[in-house]
mmCIF file of C-alpha atoms in Angstrom:
data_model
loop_
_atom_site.group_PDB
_atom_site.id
_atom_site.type_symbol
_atom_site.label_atom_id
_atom_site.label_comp_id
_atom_site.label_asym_id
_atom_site.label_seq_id
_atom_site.Cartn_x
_atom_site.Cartn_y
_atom_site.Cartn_z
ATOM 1 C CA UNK A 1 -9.300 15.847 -10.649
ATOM 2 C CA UNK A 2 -6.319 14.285 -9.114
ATOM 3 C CA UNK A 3 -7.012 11.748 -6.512
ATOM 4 C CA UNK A 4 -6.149 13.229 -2.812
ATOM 5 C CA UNK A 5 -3.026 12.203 -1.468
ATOM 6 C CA UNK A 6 -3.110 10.354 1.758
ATOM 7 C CA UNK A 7 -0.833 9.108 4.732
ATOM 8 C CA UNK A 8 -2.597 6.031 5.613
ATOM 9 C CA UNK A 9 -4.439 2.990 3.689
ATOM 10 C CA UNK A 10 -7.513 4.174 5.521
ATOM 11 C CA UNK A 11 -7.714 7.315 4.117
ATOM 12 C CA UNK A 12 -6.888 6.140 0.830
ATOM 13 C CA UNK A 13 -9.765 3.175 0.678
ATOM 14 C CA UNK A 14 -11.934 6.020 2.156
ATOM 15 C CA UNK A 15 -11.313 8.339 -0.800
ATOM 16 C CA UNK A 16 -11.864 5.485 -3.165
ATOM 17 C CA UNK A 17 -15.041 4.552 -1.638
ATOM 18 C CA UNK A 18 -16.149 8.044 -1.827
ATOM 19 C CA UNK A 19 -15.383 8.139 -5.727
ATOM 20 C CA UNK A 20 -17.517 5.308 -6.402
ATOM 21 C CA UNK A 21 -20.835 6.585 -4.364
ATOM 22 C CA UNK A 22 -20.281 9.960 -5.992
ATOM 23 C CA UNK A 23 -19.543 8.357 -9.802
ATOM 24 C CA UNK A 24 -22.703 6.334 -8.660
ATOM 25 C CA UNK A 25 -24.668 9.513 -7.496
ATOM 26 C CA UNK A 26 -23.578 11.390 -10.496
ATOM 27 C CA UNK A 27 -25.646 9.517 -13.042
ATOM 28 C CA UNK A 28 -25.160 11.771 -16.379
ATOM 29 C CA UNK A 29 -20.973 11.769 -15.458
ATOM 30 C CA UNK A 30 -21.090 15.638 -15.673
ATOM 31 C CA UNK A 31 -18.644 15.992 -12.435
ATOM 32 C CA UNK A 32 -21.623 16.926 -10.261
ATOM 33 C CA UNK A 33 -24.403 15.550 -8.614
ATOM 34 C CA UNK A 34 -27.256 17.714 -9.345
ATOM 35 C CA UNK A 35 -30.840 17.893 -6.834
ATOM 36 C CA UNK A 36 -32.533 16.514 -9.827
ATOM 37 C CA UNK A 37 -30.248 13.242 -10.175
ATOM 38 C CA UNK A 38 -30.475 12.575 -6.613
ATOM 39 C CA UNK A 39 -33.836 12.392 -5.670
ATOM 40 C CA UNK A 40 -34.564 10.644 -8.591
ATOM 41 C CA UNK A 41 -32.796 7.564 -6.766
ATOM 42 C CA UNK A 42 -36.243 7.343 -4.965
ATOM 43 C CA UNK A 43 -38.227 7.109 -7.845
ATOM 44 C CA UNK A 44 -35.779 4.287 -9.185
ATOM 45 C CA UNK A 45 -35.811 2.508 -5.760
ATOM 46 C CA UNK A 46 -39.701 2.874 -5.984
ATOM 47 C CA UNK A 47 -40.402 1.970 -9.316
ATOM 48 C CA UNK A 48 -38.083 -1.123 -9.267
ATOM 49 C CA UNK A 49 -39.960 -2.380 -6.222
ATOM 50 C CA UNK A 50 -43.579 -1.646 -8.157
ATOM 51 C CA UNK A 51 -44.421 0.926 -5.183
ATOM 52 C CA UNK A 52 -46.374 4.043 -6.345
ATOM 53 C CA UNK A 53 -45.025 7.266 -6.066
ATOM 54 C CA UNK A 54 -47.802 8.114 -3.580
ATOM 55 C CA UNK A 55 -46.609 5.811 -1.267
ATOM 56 C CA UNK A 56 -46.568 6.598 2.256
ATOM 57 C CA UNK A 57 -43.101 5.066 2.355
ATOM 58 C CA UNK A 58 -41.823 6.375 -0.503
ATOM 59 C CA UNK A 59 -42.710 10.088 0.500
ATOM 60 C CA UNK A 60 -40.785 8.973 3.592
ATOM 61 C CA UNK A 61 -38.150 8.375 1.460
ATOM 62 C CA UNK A 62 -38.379 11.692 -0.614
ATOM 63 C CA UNK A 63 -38.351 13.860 2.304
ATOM 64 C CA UNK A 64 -35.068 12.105 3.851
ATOM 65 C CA UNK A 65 -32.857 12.562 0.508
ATOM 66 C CA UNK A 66 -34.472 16.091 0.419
ATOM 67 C CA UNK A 67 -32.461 16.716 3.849
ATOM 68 C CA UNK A 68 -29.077 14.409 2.747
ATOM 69 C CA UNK A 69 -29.088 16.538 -0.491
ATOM 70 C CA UNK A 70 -29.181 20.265 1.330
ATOM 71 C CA UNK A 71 -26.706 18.713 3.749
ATOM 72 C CA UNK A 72 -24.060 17.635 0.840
ATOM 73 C CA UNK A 73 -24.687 21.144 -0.963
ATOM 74 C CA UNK A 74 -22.180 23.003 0.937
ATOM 75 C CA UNK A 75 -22.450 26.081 -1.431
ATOM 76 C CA UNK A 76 -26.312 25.833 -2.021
ATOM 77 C CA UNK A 77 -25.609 26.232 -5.564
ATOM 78 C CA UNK A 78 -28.201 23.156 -6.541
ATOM 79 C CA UNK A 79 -25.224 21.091 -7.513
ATOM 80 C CA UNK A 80 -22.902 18.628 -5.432
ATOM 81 C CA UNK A 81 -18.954 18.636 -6.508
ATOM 82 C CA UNK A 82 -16.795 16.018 -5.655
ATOM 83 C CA UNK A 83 -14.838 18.161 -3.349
ATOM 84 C CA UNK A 84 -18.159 19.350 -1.600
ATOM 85 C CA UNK A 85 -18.959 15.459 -1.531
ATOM 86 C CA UNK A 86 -15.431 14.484 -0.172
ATOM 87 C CA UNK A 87 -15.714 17.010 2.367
ATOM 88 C CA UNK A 88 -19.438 16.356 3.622
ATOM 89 C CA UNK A 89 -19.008 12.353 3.812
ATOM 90 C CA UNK A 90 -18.159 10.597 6.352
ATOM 91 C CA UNK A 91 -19.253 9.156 10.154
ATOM 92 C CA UNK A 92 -21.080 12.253 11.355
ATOM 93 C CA UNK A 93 -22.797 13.141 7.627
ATOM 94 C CA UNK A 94 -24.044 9.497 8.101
ATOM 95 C CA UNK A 95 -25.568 9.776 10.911
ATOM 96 C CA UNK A 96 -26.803 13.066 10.464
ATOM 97 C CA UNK A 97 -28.336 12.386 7.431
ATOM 98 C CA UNK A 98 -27.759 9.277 5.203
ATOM 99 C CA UNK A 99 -28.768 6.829 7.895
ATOM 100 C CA UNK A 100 -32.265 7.911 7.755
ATOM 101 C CA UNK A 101 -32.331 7.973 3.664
ATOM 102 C CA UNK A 102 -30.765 4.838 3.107
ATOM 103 C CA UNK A 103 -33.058 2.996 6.124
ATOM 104 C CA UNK A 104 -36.326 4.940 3.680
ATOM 105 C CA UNK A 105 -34.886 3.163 0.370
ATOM 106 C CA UNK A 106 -34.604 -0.237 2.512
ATOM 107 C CA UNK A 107 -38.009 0.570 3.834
ATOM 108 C CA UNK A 108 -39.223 0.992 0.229
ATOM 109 C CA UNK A 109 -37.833 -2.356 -0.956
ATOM 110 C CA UNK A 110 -38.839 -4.002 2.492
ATOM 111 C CA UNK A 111 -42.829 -4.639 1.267
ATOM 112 C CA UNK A 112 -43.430 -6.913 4.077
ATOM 113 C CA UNK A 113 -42.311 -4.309 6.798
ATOM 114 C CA UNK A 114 -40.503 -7.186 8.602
ATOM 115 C CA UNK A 115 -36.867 -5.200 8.856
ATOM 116 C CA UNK A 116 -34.931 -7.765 6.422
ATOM 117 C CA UNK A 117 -34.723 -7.897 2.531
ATOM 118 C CA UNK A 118 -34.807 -11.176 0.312
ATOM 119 C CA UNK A 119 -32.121 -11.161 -2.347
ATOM 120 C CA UNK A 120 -34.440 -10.404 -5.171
ATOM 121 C CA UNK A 121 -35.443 -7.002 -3.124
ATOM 122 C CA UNK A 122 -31.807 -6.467 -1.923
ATOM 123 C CA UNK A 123 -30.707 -6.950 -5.726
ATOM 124 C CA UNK A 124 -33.815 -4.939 -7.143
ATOM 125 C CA UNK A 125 -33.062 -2.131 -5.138
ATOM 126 C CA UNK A 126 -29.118 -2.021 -5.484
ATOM 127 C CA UNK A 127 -29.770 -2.179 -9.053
ATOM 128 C CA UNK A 128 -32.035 1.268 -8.878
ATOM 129 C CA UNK A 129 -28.937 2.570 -6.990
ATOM 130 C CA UNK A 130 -26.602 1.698 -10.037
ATOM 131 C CA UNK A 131 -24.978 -0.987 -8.937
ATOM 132 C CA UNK A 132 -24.321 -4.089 -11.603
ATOM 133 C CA UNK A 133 -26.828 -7.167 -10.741
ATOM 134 C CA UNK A 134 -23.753 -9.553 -10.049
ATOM 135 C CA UNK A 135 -22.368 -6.832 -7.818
ATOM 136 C CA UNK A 136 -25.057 -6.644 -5.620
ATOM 137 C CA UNK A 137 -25.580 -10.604 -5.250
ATOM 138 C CA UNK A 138 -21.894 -10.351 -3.863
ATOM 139 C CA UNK A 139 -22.663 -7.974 -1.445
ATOM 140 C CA UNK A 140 -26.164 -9.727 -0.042
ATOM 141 C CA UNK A 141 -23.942 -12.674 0.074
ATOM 142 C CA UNK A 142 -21.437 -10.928 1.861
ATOM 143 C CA UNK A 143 -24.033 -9.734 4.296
ATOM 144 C CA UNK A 144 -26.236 -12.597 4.914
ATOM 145 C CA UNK A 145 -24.044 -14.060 7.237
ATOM 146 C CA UNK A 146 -25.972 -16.451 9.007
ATOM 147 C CA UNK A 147 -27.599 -17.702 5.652
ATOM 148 C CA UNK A 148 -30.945 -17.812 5.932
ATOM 149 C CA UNK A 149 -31.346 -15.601 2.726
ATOM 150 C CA UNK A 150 -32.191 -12.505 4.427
ATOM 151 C CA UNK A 151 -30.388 -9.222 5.075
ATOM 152 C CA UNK A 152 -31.672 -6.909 8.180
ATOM 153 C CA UNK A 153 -31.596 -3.430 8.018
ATOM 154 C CA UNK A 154 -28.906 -2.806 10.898
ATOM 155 C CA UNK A 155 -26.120 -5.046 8.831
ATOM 156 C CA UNK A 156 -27.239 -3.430 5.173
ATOM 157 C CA UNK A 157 -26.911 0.206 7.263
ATOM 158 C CA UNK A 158 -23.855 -0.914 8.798
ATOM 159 C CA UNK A 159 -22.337 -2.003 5.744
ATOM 160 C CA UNK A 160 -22.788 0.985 4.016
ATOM 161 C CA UNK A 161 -21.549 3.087 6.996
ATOM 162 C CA UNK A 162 -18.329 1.117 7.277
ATOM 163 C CA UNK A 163 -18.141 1.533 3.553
ATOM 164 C CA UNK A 164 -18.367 4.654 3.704
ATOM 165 C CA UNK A 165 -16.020 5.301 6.515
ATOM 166 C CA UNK A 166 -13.285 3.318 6.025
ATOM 167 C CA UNK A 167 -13.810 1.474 2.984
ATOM 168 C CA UNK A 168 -13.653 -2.035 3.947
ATOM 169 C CA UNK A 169 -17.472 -3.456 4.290
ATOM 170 C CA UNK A 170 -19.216 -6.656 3.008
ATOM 171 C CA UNK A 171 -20.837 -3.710 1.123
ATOM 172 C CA UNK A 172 -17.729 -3.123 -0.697
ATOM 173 C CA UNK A 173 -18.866 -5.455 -3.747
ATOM 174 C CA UNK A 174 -21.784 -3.618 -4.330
ATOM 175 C CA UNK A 175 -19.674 -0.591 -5.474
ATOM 176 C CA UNK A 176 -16.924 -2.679 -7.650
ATOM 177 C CA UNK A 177 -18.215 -1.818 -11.174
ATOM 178 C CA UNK A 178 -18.667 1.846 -11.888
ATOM 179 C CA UNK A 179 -21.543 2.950 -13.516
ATOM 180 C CA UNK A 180 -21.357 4.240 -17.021
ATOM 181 C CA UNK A 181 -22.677 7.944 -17.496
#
């Protein structure tokens, strides 16, 4: 499908940004993200950080990408286009919806409870989300910027948001190598 054409560099790095969550989302490369595909990024996010899938937390988690995913399925067909995807993200989707799943798949890598990863559960738990090991380790550096080798949940939500909105975020690096179907 032919990439959108745009007026302004905003709307372009926006499109671009939302290629590279939905190539990222759409893990068999089929064109669509299917129910099945996306809630199975909890059980990656929980597996990676040894968490069982009985987990309080990880329920938590579950039951938030259970409301993102009937948000982004426009038709209620079971399947997620690109064009339903384009159309759904954005500021108010993200508010609506993905900042409470992405805060449960922090919370699932945060096993202290103490609101701020390490960079082996930041990396652990980008690399569940398909994104290449040296990838993420640019991002946490990008958003540990006081450098005390933490990352708190606001700035790793914010990042994603801005990411997501206008396609300039210390997040950005997590999302330069596409995944491979």
């Amino acid at each position: 499908m032919p990439e959108r054409a745009t007026t302004t560099a905003t709307a372009t790095m926006t499109d671009t940004a939302k290629r590279r969550i939905f190539a990222m989302l759409d893990r068999d490369g089929d064109g669509a993200i299917s129910r099945t595909e996306y809630l199975a990024r909890v059980d990656r996010a929980a597996a990676a950080m040894g968490r069982p899938a009985d987990d309080p937390v990880v329920d938590a988690a579950r039951t938030a990408h259970e409301a993102v995913f009937t948000d982004m399925d426009a038709d209620h067909d079971g399947r997620v286009t690109f064009e339903e995807y384009r159309t759904w993200a954005g500021h108010d989707a993200f508010e609506r919806s993905c900042r409470p799943a992405l805060g449960s798949l922090f919370d699932v890598a945060d096993h202290d409870g103490d609101g701020r990863l390490t960079r082996e559960e930041f990396t652990r738990l980008r690399m569940a989300s398909s994104n290449a090991e040296a990838d993420a380790g640019q991002a946490f550096d990008d958003l540990d910027t006081d450098g005390d080798g933490l990352v708190d949940r606001d700035d790793y939500l914010a990042g994603i948001h801005d990411y997501v909105t206008t396609g300039a975020s210390p997040m950005a690096a997590a999302y330069r190598t596409l995944p491979s179907p």
